[in-house]
Backbone as a printed PyTorch tensor [residue, N CA C, xyz], in Angstrom:
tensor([[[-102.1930, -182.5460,  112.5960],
         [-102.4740, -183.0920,  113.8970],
         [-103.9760, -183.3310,  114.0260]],

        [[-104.5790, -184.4790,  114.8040],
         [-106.0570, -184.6100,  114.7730],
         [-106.0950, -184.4980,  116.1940]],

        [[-107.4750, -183.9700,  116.2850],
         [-108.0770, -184.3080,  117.4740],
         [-109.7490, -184.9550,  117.7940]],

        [[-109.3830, -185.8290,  118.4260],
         [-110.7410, -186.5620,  118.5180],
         [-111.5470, -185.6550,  119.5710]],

        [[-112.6880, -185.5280,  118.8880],
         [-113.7070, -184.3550,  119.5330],
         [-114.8680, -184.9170,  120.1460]],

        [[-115.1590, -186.1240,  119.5020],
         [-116.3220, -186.9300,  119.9280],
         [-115.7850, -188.7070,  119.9070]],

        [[-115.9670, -189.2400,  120.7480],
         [-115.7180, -191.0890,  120.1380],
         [-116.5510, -191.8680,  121.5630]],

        [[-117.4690, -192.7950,  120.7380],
         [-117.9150, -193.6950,  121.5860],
         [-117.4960, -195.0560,  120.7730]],

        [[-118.8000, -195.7780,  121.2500],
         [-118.3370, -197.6680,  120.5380],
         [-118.7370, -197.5900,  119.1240]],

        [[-119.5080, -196.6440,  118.5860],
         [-119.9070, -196.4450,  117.1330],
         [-119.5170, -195.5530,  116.2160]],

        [[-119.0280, -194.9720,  116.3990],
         [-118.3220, -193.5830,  115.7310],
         [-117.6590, -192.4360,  116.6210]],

        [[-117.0980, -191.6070,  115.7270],
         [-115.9850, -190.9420,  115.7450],
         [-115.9120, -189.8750,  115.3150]],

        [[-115.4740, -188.6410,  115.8810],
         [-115.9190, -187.4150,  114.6980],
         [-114.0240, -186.8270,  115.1230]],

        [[-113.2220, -186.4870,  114.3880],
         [-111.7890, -185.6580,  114.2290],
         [-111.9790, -184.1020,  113.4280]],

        [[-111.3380, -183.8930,  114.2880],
         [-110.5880, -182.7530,  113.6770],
         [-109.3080, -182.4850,  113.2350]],

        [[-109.4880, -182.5000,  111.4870],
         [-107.8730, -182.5200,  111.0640],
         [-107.5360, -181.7420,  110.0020]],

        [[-106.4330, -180.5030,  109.9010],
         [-105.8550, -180.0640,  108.6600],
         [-107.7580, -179.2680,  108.1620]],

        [[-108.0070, -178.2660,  108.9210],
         [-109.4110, -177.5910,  108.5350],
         [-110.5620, -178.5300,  108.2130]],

        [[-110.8990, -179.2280,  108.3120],
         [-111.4700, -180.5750,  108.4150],
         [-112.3150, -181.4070,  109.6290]],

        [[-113.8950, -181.5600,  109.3450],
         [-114.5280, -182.2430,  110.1520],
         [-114.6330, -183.7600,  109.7890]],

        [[-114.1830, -184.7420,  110.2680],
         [-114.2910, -186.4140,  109.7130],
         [-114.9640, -187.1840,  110.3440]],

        [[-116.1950, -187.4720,  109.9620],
         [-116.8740, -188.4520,  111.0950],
         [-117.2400, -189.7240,  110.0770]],

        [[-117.0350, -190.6290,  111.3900],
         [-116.6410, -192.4260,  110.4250],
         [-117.4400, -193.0160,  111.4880]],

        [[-117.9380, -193.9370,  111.0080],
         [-118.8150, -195.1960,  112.2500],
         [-120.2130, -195.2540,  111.4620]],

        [[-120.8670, -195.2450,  112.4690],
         [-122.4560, -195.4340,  112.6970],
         [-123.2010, -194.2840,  113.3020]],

        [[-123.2490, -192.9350,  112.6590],
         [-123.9290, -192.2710,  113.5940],
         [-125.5200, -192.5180,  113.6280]],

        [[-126.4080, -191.9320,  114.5020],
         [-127.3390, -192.4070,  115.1790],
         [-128.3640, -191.2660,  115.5410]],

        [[-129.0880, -191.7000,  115.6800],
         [-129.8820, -190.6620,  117.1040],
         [-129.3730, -190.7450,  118.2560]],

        [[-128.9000, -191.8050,  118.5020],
         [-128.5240, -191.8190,  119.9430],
         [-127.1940, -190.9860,  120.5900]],

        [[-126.3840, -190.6280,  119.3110],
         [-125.5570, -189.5800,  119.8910],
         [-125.5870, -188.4620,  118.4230]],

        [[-126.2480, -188.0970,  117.8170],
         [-126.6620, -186.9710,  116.8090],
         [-126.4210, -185.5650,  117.5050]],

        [[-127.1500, -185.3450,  118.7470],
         [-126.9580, -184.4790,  119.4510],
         [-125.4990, -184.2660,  119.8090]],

        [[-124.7510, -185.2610,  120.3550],
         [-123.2960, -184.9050,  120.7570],
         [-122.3080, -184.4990,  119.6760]],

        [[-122.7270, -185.3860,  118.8560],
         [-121.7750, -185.0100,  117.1840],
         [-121.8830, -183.6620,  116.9740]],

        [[-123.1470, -183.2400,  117.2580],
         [-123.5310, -182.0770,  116.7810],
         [-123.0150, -181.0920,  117.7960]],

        [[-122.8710, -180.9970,  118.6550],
         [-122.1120, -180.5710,  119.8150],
         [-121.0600, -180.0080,  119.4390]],

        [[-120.5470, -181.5270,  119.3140],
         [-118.9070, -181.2090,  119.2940],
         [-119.0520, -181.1870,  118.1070]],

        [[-119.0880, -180.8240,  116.8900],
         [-118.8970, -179.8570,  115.8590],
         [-118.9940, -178.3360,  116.0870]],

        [[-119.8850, -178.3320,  116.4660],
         [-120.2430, -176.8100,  116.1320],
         [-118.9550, -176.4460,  117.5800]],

        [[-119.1840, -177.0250,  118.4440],
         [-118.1020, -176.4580,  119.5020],
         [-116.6960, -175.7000,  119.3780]],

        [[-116.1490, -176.7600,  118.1450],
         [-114.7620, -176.8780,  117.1070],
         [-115.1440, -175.6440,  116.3700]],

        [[-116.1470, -175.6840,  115.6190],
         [-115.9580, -174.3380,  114.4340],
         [-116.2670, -172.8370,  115.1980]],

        [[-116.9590, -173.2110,  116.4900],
         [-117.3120, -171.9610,  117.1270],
         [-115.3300, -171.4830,  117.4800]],

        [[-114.6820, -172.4640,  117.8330],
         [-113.7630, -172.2740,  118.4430],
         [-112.5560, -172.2520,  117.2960]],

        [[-112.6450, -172.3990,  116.1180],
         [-111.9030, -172.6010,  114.7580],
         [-111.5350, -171.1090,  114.1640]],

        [[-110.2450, -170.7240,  113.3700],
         [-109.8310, -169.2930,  113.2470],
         [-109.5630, -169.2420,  112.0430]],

        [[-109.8700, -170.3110,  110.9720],
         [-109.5090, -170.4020,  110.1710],
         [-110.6020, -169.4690,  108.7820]],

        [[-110.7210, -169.6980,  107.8610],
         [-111.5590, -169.0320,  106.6010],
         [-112.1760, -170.2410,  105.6490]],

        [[-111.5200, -171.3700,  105.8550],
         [-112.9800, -172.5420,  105.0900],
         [-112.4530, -173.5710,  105.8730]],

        [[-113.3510, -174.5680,  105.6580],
         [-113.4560, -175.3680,  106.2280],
         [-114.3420, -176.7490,  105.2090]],

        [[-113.4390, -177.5880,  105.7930],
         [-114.2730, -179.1060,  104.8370],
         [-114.9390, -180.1420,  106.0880]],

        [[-115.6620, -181.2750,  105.6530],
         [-116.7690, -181.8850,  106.2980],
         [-116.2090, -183.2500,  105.4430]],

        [[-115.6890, -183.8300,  105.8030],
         [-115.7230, -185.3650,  105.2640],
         [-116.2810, -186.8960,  105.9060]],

        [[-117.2250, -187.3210,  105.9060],
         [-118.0590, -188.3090,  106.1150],
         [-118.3790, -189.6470,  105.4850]],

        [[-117.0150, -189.5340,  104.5240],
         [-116.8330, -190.5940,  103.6180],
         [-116.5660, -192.1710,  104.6050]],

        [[-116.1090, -191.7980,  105.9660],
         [-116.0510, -192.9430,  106.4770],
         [-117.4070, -193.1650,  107.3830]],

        [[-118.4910, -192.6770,  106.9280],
         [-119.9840, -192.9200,  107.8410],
         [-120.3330, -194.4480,  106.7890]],

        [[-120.9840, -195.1390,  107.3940],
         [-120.9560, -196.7120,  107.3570],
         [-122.6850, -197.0590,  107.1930]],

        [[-123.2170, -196.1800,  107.7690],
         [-124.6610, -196.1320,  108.1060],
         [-125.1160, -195.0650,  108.1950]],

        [[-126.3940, -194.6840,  107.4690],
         [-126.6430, -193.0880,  107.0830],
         [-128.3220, -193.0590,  107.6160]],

        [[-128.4580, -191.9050,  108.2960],
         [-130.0570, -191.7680,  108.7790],
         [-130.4700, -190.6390,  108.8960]],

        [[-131.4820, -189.8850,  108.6570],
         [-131.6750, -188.6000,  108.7800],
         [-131.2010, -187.6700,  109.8080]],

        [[-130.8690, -188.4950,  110.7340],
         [-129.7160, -187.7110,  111.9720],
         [-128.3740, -187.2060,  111.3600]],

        [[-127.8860, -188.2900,  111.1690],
         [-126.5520, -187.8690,  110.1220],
         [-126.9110, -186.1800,  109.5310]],

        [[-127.6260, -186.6950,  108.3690],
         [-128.1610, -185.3960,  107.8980],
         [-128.2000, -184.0610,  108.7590]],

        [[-128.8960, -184.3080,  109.4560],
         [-129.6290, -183.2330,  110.7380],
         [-128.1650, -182.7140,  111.6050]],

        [[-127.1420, -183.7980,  111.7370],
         [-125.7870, -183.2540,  111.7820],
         [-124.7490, -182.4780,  111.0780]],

        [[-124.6430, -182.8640,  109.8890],
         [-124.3970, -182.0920,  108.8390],
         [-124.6530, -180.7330,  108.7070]],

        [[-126.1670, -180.7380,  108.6340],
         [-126.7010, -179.1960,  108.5270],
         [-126.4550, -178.4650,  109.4530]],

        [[-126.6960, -178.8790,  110.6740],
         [-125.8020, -177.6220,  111.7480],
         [-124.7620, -177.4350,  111.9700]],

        [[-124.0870, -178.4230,  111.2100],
         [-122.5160, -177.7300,  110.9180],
         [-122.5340, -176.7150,  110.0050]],

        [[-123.1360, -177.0770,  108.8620],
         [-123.3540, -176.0330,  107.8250],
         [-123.9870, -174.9570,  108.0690]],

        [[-125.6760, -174.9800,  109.4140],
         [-126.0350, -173.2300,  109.6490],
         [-124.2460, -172.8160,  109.9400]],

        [[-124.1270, -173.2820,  110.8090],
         [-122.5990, -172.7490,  112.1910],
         [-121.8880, -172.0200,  110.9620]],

        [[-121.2000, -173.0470,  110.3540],
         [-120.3230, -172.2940,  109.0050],
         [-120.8390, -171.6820,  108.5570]],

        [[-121.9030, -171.3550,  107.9580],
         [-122.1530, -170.0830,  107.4270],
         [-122.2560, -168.6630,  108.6250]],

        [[-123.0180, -169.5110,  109.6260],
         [-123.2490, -167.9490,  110.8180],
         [-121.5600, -167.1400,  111.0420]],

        [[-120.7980, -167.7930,  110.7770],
         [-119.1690, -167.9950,  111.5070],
         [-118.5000, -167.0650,  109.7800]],

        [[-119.2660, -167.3010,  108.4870],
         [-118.8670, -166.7960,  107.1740],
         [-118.0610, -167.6080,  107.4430]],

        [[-117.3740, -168.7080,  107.4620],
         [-116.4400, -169.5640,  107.3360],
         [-117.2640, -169.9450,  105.4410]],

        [[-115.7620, -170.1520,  104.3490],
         [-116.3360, -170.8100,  103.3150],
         [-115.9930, -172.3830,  103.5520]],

        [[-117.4820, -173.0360,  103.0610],
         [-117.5500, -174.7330,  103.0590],
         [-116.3930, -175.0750,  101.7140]],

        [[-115.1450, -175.6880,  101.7710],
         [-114.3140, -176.0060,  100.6770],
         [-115.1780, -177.2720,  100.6190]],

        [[-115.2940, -178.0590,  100.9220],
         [-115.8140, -179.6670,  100.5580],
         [-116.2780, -180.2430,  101.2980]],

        [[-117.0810, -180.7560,  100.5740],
         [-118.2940, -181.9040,  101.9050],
         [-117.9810, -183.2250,  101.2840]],

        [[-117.1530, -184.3220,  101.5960],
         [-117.1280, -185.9070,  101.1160],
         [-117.6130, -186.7150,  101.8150]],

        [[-118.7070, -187.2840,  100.8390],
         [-119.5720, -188.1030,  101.7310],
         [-119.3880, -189.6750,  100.9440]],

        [[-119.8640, -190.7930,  102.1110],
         [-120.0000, -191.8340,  101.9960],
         [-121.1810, -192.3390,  100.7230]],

        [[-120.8270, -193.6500,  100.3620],
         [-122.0240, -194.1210,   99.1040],
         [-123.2190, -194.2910,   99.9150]],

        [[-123.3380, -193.7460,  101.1980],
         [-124.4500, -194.6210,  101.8200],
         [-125.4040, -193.0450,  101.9230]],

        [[-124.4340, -191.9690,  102.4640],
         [-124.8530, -190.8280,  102.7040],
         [-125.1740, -189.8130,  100.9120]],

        [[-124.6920, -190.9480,  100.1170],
         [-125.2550, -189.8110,   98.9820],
         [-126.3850, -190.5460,   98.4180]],

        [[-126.6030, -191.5830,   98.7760],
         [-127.8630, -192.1660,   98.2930],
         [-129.1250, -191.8470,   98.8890]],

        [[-128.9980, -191.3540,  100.1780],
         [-130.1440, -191.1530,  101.4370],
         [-130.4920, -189.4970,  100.6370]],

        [[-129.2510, -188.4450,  100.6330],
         [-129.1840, -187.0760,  100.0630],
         [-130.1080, -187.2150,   98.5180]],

        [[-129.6840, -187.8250,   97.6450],
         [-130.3580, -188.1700,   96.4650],
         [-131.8300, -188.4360,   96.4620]],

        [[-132.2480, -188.7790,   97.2230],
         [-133.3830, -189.8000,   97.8460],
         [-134.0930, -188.6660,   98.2120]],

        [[-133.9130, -188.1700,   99.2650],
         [-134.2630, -186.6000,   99.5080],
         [-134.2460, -185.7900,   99.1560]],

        [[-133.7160, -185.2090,   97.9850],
         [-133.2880, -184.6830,   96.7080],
         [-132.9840, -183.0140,   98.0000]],

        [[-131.8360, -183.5100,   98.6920],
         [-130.9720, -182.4350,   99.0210],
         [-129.6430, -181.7550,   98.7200]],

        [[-129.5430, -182.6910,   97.2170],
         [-128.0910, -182.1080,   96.7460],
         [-127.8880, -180.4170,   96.7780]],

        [[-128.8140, -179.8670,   96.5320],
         [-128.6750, -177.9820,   96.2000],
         [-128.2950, -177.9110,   97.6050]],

        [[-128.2450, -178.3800,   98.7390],
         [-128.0900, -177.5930,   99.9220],
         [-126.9560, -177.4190,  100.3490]],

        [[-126.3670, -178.3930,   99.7610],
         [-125.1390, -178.1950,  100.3550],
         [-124.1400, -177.0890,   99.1950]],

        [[-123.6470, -176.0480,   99.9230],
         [-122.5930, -174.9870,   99.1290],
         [-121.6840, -175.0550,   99.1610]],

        [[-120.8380, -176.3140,   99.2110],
         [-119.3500, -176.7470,   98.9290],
         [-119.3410, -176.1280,   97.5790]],

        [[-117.7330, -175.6450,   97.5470],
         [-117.5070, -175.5800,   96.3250],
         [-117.2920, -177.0360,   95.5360]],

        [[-116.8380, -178.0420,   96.2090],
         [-117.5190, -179.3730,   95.7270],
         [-117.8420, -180.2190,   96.8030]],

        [[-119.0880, -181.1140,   96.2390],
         [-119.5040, -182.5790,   97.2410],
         [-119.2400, -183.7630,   96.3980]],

        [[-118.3980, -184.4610,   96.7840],
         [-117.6840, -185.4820,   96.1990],
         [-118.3040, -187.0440,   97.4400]],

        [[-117.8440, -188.0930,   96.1570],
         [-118.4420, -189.1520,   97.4250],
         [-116.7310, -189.9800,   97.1890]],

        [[-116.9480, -190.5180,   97.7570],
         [-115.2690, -191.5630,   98.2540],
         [-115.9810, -192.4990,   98.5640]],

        [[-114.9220, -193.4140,   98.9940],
         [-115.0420, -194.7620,   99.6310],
         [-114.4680, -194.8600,  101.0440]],

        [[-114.8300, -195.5640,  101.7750],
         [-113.9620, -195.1050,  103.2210],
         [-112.8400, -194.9330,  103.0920]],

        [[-112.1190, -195.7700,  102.2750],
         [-110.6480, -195.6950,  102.6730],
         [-110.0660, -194.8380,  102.0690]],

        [[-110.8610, -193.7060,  101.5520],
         [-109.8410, -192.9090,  100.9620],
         [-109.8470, -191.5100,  101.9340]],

        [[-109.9760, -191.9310,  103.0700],
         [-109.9800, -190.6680,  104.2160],
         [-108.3610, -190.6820,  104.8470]]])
């Protein structure tokens, strides 16, 4: 079952099957709310891991990023284990670029294509 946690005219963030999915355009202009409503979900989540898939993000900016990671403090503050982070070709090129691959502690970070969400 999903539930949409965040959605404006640019993106989208679900919750599905232990799973955070955010697809669109995120932004600065709603970074803060994404970030919101993530951490809101895992504060409120009962589960023992949890995955992050972003393979459908379209447009990648250090916000994105800056979203990500406070999902990831949250999951760790919560000891929730990160099973997988799947990110978009757009979001592993920006990560690469920044040479932030070590940060993330998925047991794997895989990249997809949108449509394979």
């Amino acid at each position: 079952m999903s539930e949409t946690l965040y959605g404006d005219d640019v993106v989208t963030l679900e919750a599905r099957d232990a799973a955070l999915y955010l697809k669109g355009a995120p932004g600065f202009d709603n970074a803060s709310d994404l970030a919101t409503a993530g951490i809101d979900w895992l504060k409120g989540y009962d589960g023992t891991q949890v995955s992050f898939n972003l393979c459908g993000v379209s447009r990648t900016s250090s916000a994105t990023i800056s979203v990500l990671l406070e999902w990831l403090r949250v999951a760790q503050a919560k000891k929730l284990e990160v099973d997988r982070i799947t990110l978009s070709d757009s979001m592993r090129e920006l990560i690469e670029m920044a040479e932030l691959g070590d940060v993330f502690p998925a047991h794997e970070t895989s990249f997809a294509a949108a449509d394979e969400t």
